[in-house]
């Protein structure tokens, strides 16, 4: 089993934090994920991804911020896909009360 390489210094590179913010914002504005996660959680998760994933670190090293953005959006969506699906299926307590009251 290979050991994971974590490089937190990659977060200090200029233009990385704005890309993290934009990727998190892209997910938070997506109707599918709006109720599944907060933008602050998305930003923190994106920082962790950039610090731990070699393909994202490579984008930073090569100055490919557009590619970093699209890969972060993809990775964040993958992380929260299940949570979004679960929240979509959940029925609010208020809605259940309204439904029972109408019956």
CSV table of N, CA, C and O in Angstrom, one decimal:
chain,number,residue,atom,x,y,z
A,1,UNK,N,0.8,-1.2,0.0
A,1,UNK,CA,0.0,0.0,0.0
A,1,UNK,C,0.9,1.2,0.0
A,1,UNK,O,1.8,1.3,0.8
A,2,UNK,N,0.6,2.2,-0.9
A,2,UNK,CA,1.4,3.4,-1.0
A,2,UNK,C,1.0,4.4,0.1
A,2,UNK,O,-0.1,4.5,0.5
A,3,UNK,N,2.0,5.2,0.5
A,3,UNK,CA,1.7,6.2,1.5
A,3,UNK,C,1.2,7.5,0.8
A,3,UNK,O,1.7,7.9,-0.2
A,4,UNK,N,0.3,8.1,1.4
A,4,UNK,CA,-0.3,9.4,0.9
A,4,UNK,C,0.7,10.5,1.1
A,4,UNK,O,1.2,10.7,2.2
A,5,UNK,N,0.9,11.3,0.1
A,5,UNK,CA,1.8,12.5,0.2
A,5,UNK,C,0.9,13.7,0.4
A,5,UNK,O,0.0,14.0,-0.4
A,6,UNK,N,1.1,14.4,1.5
A,6,UNK,CA,0.3,15.6,1.8
A,6,UNK,C,1.3,16.8,1.7
A,6,UNK,O,2.3,16.8,2.3
A,7,UNK,N,0.9,17.8,0.9
A,7,UNK,CA,1.7,19.0,0.8
A,7,UNK,C,0.8,20.3,1.0
A,7,UNK,O,0.1,20.7,0.1
A,8,UNK,N,0.8,20.8,2.2
A,8,UNK,CA,0.0,21.9,2.6
A,8,UNK,C,0.5,23.2,2.0
A,8,UNK,O,-0.2,24.2,1.8
A,9,UNK,N,1.8,23.2,1.6
A,9,UNK,CA,2.4,24.4,1.0
A,9,UNK,C,1.8,24.8,-0.3
A,9,UNK,O,1.9,26.0,-0.7
A,10,UNK,N,1.2,23.8,-1.0
A,10,UNK,CA,0.6,24.1,-2.3
A,10,UNK,C,-0.6,25.1,-2.1
A,10,UNK,O,-0.9,25.9,-3.0
A,11,UNK,N,-1.1,25.2,-0.9
A,11,UNK,CA,-2.2,26.2,-0.7
A,11,UNK,C,-1.7,27.6,-0.6
A,11,UNK,O,-2.5,28.5,-0.7
A,12,UNK,N,-0.4,27.8,-0.4
A,12,UNK,CA,0.2,29.1,-0.3
A,12,UNK,C,0.5,29.7,-1.7
A,12,UNK,O,0.8,30.9,-1.8
A,13,UNK,N,0.4,28.9,-2.7
A,13,UNK,CA,0.6,29.4,-4.1
A,13,UNK,C,-0.5,30.4,-4.5
A,13,UNK,O,-1.6,30.2,-4.2
A,14,UNK,N,0.0,31.6,-5.0
A,14,UNK,CA,-1.0,32.6,-5.4
A,14,UNK,C,-2.0,32.0,-6.5
A,14,UNK,O,-1.6,31.1,-7.2
A,15,UNK,N,-3.2,32.4,-6.4
A,15,UNK,CA,-4.3,32.0,-7.3
A,15,UNK,C,-4.9,30.7,-6.9
A,15,UNK,O,-5.9,30.3,-7.5
A,16,UNK,N,-4.4,29.9,-5.9
A,16,UNK,CA,-5.0,28.7,-5.5
A,16,UNK,C,-6.2,28.9,-4.7
A,16,UNK,O,-7.3,28.3,-5.0
A,17,UNK,N,-6.2,29.9,-3.7
A,17,UNK,CA,-7.3,30.1,-2.9
A,17,UNK,C,-8.5,30.7,-3.7
A,17,UNK,O,-9.6,30.2,-3.5
A,18,UNK,N,-8.3,31.6,-4.6
A,18,UNK,CA,-9.5,32.0,-5.5
A,18,UNK,C,-10.1,30.9,-6.3
A,18,UNK,O,-11.3,30.8,-6.4
A,19,UNK,N,-9.3,29.9,-6.7
A,19,UNK,CA,-9.8,28.8,-7.5
A,19,UNK,C,-10.6,27.9,-6.5
A,19,UNK,O,-11.7,27.4,-6.9
A,20,UNK,N,-10.1,27.7,-5.3
A,20,UNK,CA,-10.8,26.9,-4.3
A,20,UNK,C,-12.2,27.6,-4.1
A,20,UNK,O,-13.2,26.9,-4.0
A,21,UNK,N,-12.2,28.9,-3.9
A,21,UNK,CA,-13.4,29.6,-3.6
A,21,UNK,C,-14.4,29.4,-4.8
A,21,UNK,O,-15.6,29.2,-4.6
A,22,UNK,N,-13.9,29.6,-6.0
A,22,UNK,CA,-14.8,29.5,-7.2
A,22,UNK,C,-15.3,28.1,-7.4
A,22,UNK,O,-16.5,27.9,-7.7
A,23,UNK,N,-14.5,27.1,-7.1
A,23,UNK,CA,-15.0,25.7,-7.3
A,23,UNK,C,-16.0,25.4,-6.2
A,23,UNK,O,-17.1,24.8,-6.5
A,24,UNK,N,-15.8,25.8,-5.0
A,24,UNK,CA,-16.8,25.6,-3.9
A,24,UNK,C,-18.1,26.4,-4.2
A,24,UNK,O,-19.2,25.9,-4.0
A,25,UNK,N,-17.9,27.6,-4.7
A,25,UNK,CA,-19.1,28.4,-5.1
A,25,UNK,C,-19.9,27.7,-6.2
A,25,UNK,O,-21.1,27.7,-6.2
A,26,UNK,N,-19.2,27.1,-7.2
A,26,UNK,CA,-19.9,26.4,-8.3
A,26,UNK,C,-20.7,25.3,-7.8
A,26,UNK,O,-21.9,25.1,-8.2
A,27,UNK,N,-20.2,24.6,-6.8
A,27,UNK,CA,-21.0,23.4,-6.3
A,27,UNK,C,-22.2,24.0,-5.4
A,27,UNK,O,-23.3,23.5,-5.5
A,28,UNK,N,-21.9,25.0,-4.6
A,28,UNK,CA,-22.9,25.5,-3.7
A,28,UNK,C,-24.1,26.2,-4.5
A,28,UNK,O,-25.2,26.2,-4.0
A,29,UNK,N,-23.8,26.7,-5.7
A,29,UNK,CA,-24.9,27.3,-6.5
A,29,UNK,C,-25.7,26.3,-7.3
A,29,UNK,O,-26.7,26.6,-7.8
A,30,UNK,N,-25.1,25.1,-7.4
A,30,UNK,CA,-25.8,24.0,-8.1
A,30,UNK,C,-27.0,23.5,-7.3
A,30,UNK,O,-26.9,23.2,-6.2
A,31,UNK,N,-28.2,23.6,-8.0
A,31,UNK,CA,-29.4,23.2,-7.3
A,31,UNK,C,-29.3,21.8,-6.6
A,31,UNK,O,-29.8,21.6,-5.5
A,32,UNK,N,-28.6,20.9,-7.3
A,32,UNK,CA,-28.5,19.5,-6.8
A,32,UNK,C,-27.8,19.5,-5.4
A,32,UNK,O,-28.1,18.6,-4.6
A,33,UNK,N,-26.9,20.4,-5.1
A,33,UNK,CA,-26.1,20.3,-3.9
A,33,UNK,C,-26.4,21.4,-2.9
A,33,UNK,O,-25.9,21.4,-1.8
A,34,UNK,N,-27.3,22.3,-3.2
A,34,UNK,CA,-27.6,23.5,-2.4
A,34,UNK,C,-28.0,23.1,-0.9
A,34,UNK,O,-27.6,23.7,0.0
A,35,UNK,N,-28.8,22.0,-0.8
A,35,UNK,CA,-29.2,21.6,0.6
A,35,UNK,C,-28.3,20.6,1.2
A,35,UNK,O,-28.5,20.2,2.3
A,36,UNK,N,-27.3,20.1,0.5
A,36,UNK,CA,-26.4,19.1,1.0
A,36,UNK,C,-25.2,19.5,1.7
A,36,UNK,O,-24.7,18.8,2.6
A,37,UNK,N,-24.7,20.8,1.4
A,37,UNK,CA,-23.5,21.2,2.0
A,37,UNK,C,-23.3,22.7,2.0
A,37,UNK,O,-23.9,23.4,1.2
A,38,UNK,N,-22.6,23.2,3.0
A,38,UNK,CA,-22.4,24.6,3.1
A,38,UNK,C,-21.1,25.0,2.4
A,38,UNK,O,-20.2,24.2,2.2
A,39,UNK,N,-21.0,26.2,1.9
A,39,UNK,CA,-19.9,26.6,1.1
A,39,UNK,C,-18.6,26.6,1.9
A,39,UNK,O,-17.5,26.2,1.4
A,40,UNK,N,-18.6,26.8,3.2
A,40,UNK,CA,-17.4,26.8,4.0
A,40,UNK,C,-16.9,25.4,4.1
A,40,UNK,O,-15.7,25.1,4.0
A,41,UNK,N,-17.8,24.4,4.2
A,41,UNK,CA,-17.4,23.0,4.2
A,41,UNK,C,-16.8,22.6,2.8
A,41,UNK,O,-15.8,21.8,2.8
A,42,UNK,N,-17.3,23.1,1.7
A,42,UNK,CA,-16.8,22.8,0.4
A,42,UNK,C,-15.4,23.4,0.3
A,42,UNK,O,-14.5,22.8,-0.3
A,43,UNK,N,-15.2,24.6,0.7
A,43,UNK,CA,-13.9,25.2,0.7
A,43,UNK,C,-12.9,24.4,1.4
A,43,UNK,O,-11.7,24.2,1.0
A,44,UNK,N,-13.2,24.0,2.6
A,44,UNK,CA,-12.3,23.2,3.5
A,44,UNK,C,-12.0,21.9,2.8
A,44,UNK,O,-10.8,21.4,2.7
A,45,UNK,N,-13.0,21.2,2.3
A,45,UNK,CA,-12.8,20.0,1.6
A,45,UNK,C,-11.9,20.2,0.3
A,45,UNK,O,-11.0,19.3,0.0
A,46,UNK,N,-12.1,21.3,-0.4
A,46,UNK,CA,-11.3,21.6,-1.6
A,46,UNK,C,-9.8,21.8,-1.2
A,46,UNK,O,-8.9,21.3,-1.9
A,47,UNK,N,-9.6,22.4,0.0
A,47,UNK,CA,-8.2,22.6,0.4
A,47,UNK,C,-7.5,21.3,0.7
A,47,UNK,O,-6.4,21.0,0.4
A,48,UNK,N,-8.3,20.4,1.4
A,48,UNK,CA,-7.8,19.1,1.7
A,48,UNK,C,-7.5,18.3,0.4
A,48,UNK,O,-6.4,17.7,0.3
A,49,UNK,N,-8.4,18.4,-0.6
A,49,UNK,CA,-8.1,17.7,-1.9
A,49,UNK,C,-6.9,18.2,-2.6
A,49,UNK,O,-6.1,17.4,-3.1
A,50,UNK,N,-6.7,19.6,-2.6
A,50,UNK,CA,-5.5,20.1,-3.3
A,50,UNK,C,-4.2,19.7,-2.5
A,50,UNK,O,-3.2,19.4,-3.2
A,51,UNK,N,-4.3,19.6,-1.2
A,51,UNK,CA,-3.1,19.2,-0.5
A,51,UNK,C,-2.8,17.7,-0.5
A,51,UNK,O,-1.6,17.3,-0.3
A,52,UNK,N,-3.8,16.9,-0.9
A,52,UNK,CA,-3.6,15.5,-0.9
A,52,UNK,C,-3.6,14.8,-2.2
A,52,UNK,O,-3.2,13.6,-2.3
A,53,UNK,N,-4.1,15.4,-3.2
A,53,UNK,CA,-4.2,14.7,-4.5
A,53,UNK,C,-3.1,15.2,-5.5
A,53,UNK,O,-3.0,16.4,-5.9
A,54,UNK,N,-2.3,14.3,-5.9
A,54,UNK,CA,-1.2,14.6,-6.8
A,54,UNK,C,-1.6,15.3,-8.1
A,54,UNK,O,-0.9,16.2,-8.6
A,55,UNK,N,-2.8,14.8,-8.7
A,55,UNK,CA,-3.2,15.4,-10.0
A,55,UNK,C,-3.6,16.9,-9.8
A,55,UNK,O,-3.3,17.7,-10.7
A,56,UNK,N,-4.1,17.3,-8.6
A,56,UNK,CA,-4.4,18.7,-8.3
A,56,UNK,C,-3.1,19.5,-8.1
A,56,UNK,O,-3.0,20.6,-8.5
A,57,UNK,N,-2.2,18.9,-7.4
A,57,UNK,CA,-0.9,19.5,-7.1
A,57,UNK,C,-0.2,19.8,-8.4
A,57,UNK,O,0.5,20.8,-8.6
A,58,UNK,N,-0.3,18.9,-9.3
A,58,UNK,CA,0.4,19.0,-10.6
A,58,UNK,C,-0.2,20.2,-11.4
A,58,UNK,O,0.5,21.0,-12.0
A,59,UNK,N,-1.5,20.4,-11.3
A,59,UNK,CA,-2.2,21.6,-11.9
A,59,UNK,C,-1.6,22.9,-11.4
A,59,UNK,O,-1.3,23.8,-12.1
A,60,UNK,N,-1.4,22.9,-10.1
A,60,UNK,CA,-0.9,24.1,-9.4
A,60,UNK,C,0.6,24.3,-9.9
A,60,UNK,O,1.0,25.4,-10.2
A,61,UNK,N,1.4,23.2,-9.8
A,61,UNK,CA,2.8,23.3,-10.2
A,61,UNK,C,2.9,23.8,-11.7
A,61,UNK,O,3.9,24.6,-12.0
A,62,UNK,N,2.0,23.5,-12.5
A,62,UNK,CA,2.1,23.9,-13.9
A,62,UNK,C,1.3,25.1,-14.3
A,62,UNK,O,1.3,25.6,-15.4
A,63,UNK,N,0.7,25.7,-13.2
A,63,UNK,CA,0.0,27.0,-13.4
A,63,UNK,C,-1.3,26.8,-14.2
A,63,UNK,O,-1.8,27.8,-14.8
A,64,UNK,N,-1.9,25.6,-14.2
A,64,UNK,CA,-3.1,25.3,-14.9
A,64,UNK,C,-4.3,25.5,-14.0
A,64,UNK,O,-5.0,24.6,-13.6
A,65,UNK,N,-4.6,26.8,-13.7
A,65,UNK,CA,-5.7,27.1,-12.7
A,65,UNK,C,-7.1,26.7,-13.3
A,65,UNK,O,-8.0,26.3,-12.5
A,66,UNK,N,-7.3,26.8,-14.6
A,66,UNK,CA,-8.6,26.4,-15.2
A,66,UNK,C,-8.8,24.9,-15.0
A,66,UNK,O,-9.9,24.5,-14.7
A,67,UNK,N,-7.7,24.2,-15.2
A,67,UNK,CA,-7.8,22.7,-15.1
A,67,UNK,C,-8.0,22.4,-13.6
A,67,UNK,O,-8.8,21.5,-13.3
A,68,UNK,N,-7.3,23.1,-12.7
A,68,UNK,CA,-7.5,22.9,-11.3
A,68,UNK,C,-8.9,23.1,-10.9
A,68,UNK,O,-9.5,22.3,-10.2
A,69,UNK,N,-9.5,24.2,-11.4
A,69,UNK,CA,-10.9,24.5,-11.1
A,69,UNK,C,-11.9,23.3,-11.6
A,69,UNK,O,-12.7,22.9,-10.8
A,70,UNK,N,-11.7,22.9,-12.8
A,70,UNK,CA,-12.6,21.9,-13.3
A,70,UNK,C,-12.4,20.6,-12.6
A,70,UNK,O,-13.4,19.8,-12.3
A,71,UNK,N,-11.2,20.2,-12.2
A,71,UNK,CA,-11.0,19.0,-11.4
A,71,UNK,C,-11.5,19.1,-10.0
A,71,UNK,O,-12.1,18.1,-9.5
A,72,UNK,N,-11.4,20.2,-9.4
A,72,UNK,CA,-11.9,20.4,-8.1
A,72,UNK,C,-13.4,20.3,-8.1
A,72,UNK,O,-14.0,19.7,-7.2
A,73,UNK,N,-14.1,21.0,-9.0
A,73,UNK,CA,-15.5,20.9,-9.1
A,73,UNK,C,-16.0,19.4,-9.3
A,73,UNK,O,-16.9,19.0,-8.6
A,74,UNK,N,-15.3,18.7,-10.1
A,74,UNK,CA,-15.6,17.3,-10.3
A,74,UNK,C,-15.4,16.5,-9.0
A,74,UNK,O,-16.3,15.7,-8.6
A,75,UNK,N,-14.3,16.7,-8.4
A,75,UNK,CA,-14.0,15.9,-7.1
A,75,UNK,C,-15.0,16.3,-6.0
A,75,UNK,O,-15.4,15.4,-5.3
A,76,UNK,N,-15.3,17.6,-5.9
A,76,UNK,CA,-16.2,18.0,-4.8
A,76,UNK,C,-17.6,17.4,-5.1
A,76,UNK,O,-18.3,17.0,-4.2
A,77,UNK,N,-18.0,17.4,-6.4
A,77,UNK,CA,-19.3,16.9,-6.7
A,77,UNK,C,-19.4,15.4,-6.4
A,77,UNK,O,-20.4,14.9,-5.9
A,78,UNK,N,-18.3,14.7,-6.7
A,78,UNK,CA,-18.2,13.3,-6.4
A,78,UNK,C,-18.3,13.0,-4.9
A,78,UNK,O,-19.0,12.1,-4.4
A,79,UNK,N,-17.7,13.9,-4.1
A,79,UNK,CA,-17.7,13.7,-2.6
A,79,UNK,C,-19.1,13.9,-2.1
A,79,UNK,O,-19.5,13.2,-1.1
A,80,UNK,N,-19.9,14.8,-2.6
A,80,UNK,CA,-21.2,15.2,-2.0
A,80,UNK,C,-22.3,14.6,-2.8
A,80,UNK,O,-23.5,14.9,-2.5
A,81,UNK,N,-22.1,13.8,-3.8
A,81,UNK,CA,-23.2,13.2,-4.6
A,81,UNK,C,-24.1,12.4,-3.8
A,81,UNK,O,-25.3,12.5,-3.9
A,82,UNK,N,-23.6,11.5,-3.0
A,82,UNK,CA,-24.4,10.6,-2.1
A,82,UNK,C,-25.2,11.5,-1.1
A,82,UNK,O,-26.4,11.2,-0.9
A,83,UNK,N,-24.5,12.4,-0.5
A,83,UNK,CA,-25.2,13.3,0.5
A,83,UNK,C,-26.4,14.1,-0.2
A,83,UNK,O,-27.4,14.2,0.4
A,84,UNK,N,-26.1,14.6,-1.4
A,84,UNK,CA,-27.2,15.3,-2.1
A,84,UNK,C,-28.4,14.4,-2.4
A,84,UNK,O,-29.5,14.8,-2.2
A,85,UNK,N,-28.1,13.2,-2.8
A,85,UNK,CA,-29.1,12.2,-3.1
A,85,UNK,C,-29.9,11.9,-1.9
A,85,UNK,O,-31.2,11.8,-1.9
A,86,UNK,N,-29.2,11.7,-0.8
A,86,UNK,CA,-29.9,11.4,0.5
A,86,UNK,C,-30.8,12.5,0.9
A,86,UNK,O,-32.0,12.3,1.3
A,87,UNK,N,-30.3,13.8,0.8
A,87,UNK,CA,-31.1,14.9,1.2
A,87,UNK,C,-32.3,15.1,0.3
A,87,UNK,O,-33.4,15.6,0.7
A,88,UNK,N,-32.2,14.8,-1.0
A,88,UNK,CA,-33.3,14.9,-1.9
A,88,UNK,C,-34.4,14.0,-1.5
A,88,UNK,O,-35.6,14.4,-1.7
A,89,UNK,N,-34.1,12.8,-1.0
A,89,UNK,CA,-35.1,11.9,-0.7
A,89,UNK,C,-35.7,12.1,0.7
A,89,UNK,O,-36.8,11.6,1.0
A,90,UNK,N,-35.1,12.9,1.5
A,90,UNK,CA,-35.6,13.2,2.8
A,90,UNK,C,-36.8,14.1,2.7
A,90,UNK,O,-36.9,15.0,1.9
A,91,UNK,N,-37.8,13.9,3.6
A,91,UNK,CA,-39.0,14.7,3.6
A,91,UNK,C,-39.0,15.5,4.9
A,91,UNK,O,-38.7,14.9,6.0
A,92,UNK,N,-39.2,16.8,4.9
A,92,UNK,CA,-39.1,17.6,6.1
A,92,UNK,C,-40.3,17.3,7.0
A,92,UNK,O,-41.4,16.8,6.7
A,93,UNK,N,-40.0,17.5,8.3
A,93,UNK,CA,-40.9,17.3,9.4
A,93,UNK,C,-42.2,18.1,9.2
A,93,UNK,O,-43.3,17.6,9.3
A,94,UNK,N,-42.0,19.4,8.7
A,94,UNK,CA,-43.1,20.3,8.5
A,94,UNK,C,-44.0,19.8,7.4
A,94,UNK,O,-45.2,19.8,7.5
A,95,UNK,N,-43.4,19.3,6.3
A,95,UNK,CA,-44.2,18.7,5.2
A,95,UNK,C,-45.0,17.5,5.6
A,95,UNK,O,-46.1,17.4,5.3
A,96,UNK,N,-44.4,16.7,6.4
A,96,UNK,CA,-45.1,15.5,6.9
A,96,UNK,C,-46.3,15.9,7.8
A,96,UNK,O,-47.4,15.3,7.7
A,97,UNK,N,-46.1,16.9,8.6
A,97,UNK,CA,-47.2,17.4,9.5
A,97,UNK,C,-48.3,18.0,8.6
A,97,UNK,O,-49.5,17.8,8.9
A,98,UNK,N,-48.0,18.8,7.6
A,98,UNK,CA,-48.9,19.4,6.7
A,98,UNK,C,-49.7,18.3,6.0
A,98,UNK,O,-50.9,18.4,5.8
A,99,UNK,N,-49.0,17.2,5.5
A,99,UNK,CA,-49.7,16.1,4.8
A,99,UNK,C,-50.6,15.4,5.7
A,99,UNK,O,-51.7,15.1,5.3
A,100,UNK,N,-50.2,15.1,6.9
A,100,UNK,CA,-51.1,14.4,7.9
A,100,UNK,C,-52.3,15.2,8.3
A,100,UNK,O,-53.4,14.7,8.4
A,101,UNK,N,-52.1,16.5,8.4
A,101,UNK,CA,-53.1,17.4,8.8
A,101,UNK,C,-54.2,17.6,7.7
A,101,UNK,O,-55.4,17.7,8.0
A,102,UNK,N,-53.8,17.4,6.4
A,102,UNK,CA,-54.7,17.5,5.3
A,102,UNK,C,-55.5,16.3,5.1
A,102,UNK,O,-56.6,16.3,4.5
A,103,UNK,N,-55.0,15.2,5.7
A,103,UNK,CA,-55.7,13.9,5.4
A,103,UNK,C,-56.9,13.7,6.3
A,103,UNK,O,-57.3,14.2,7.2
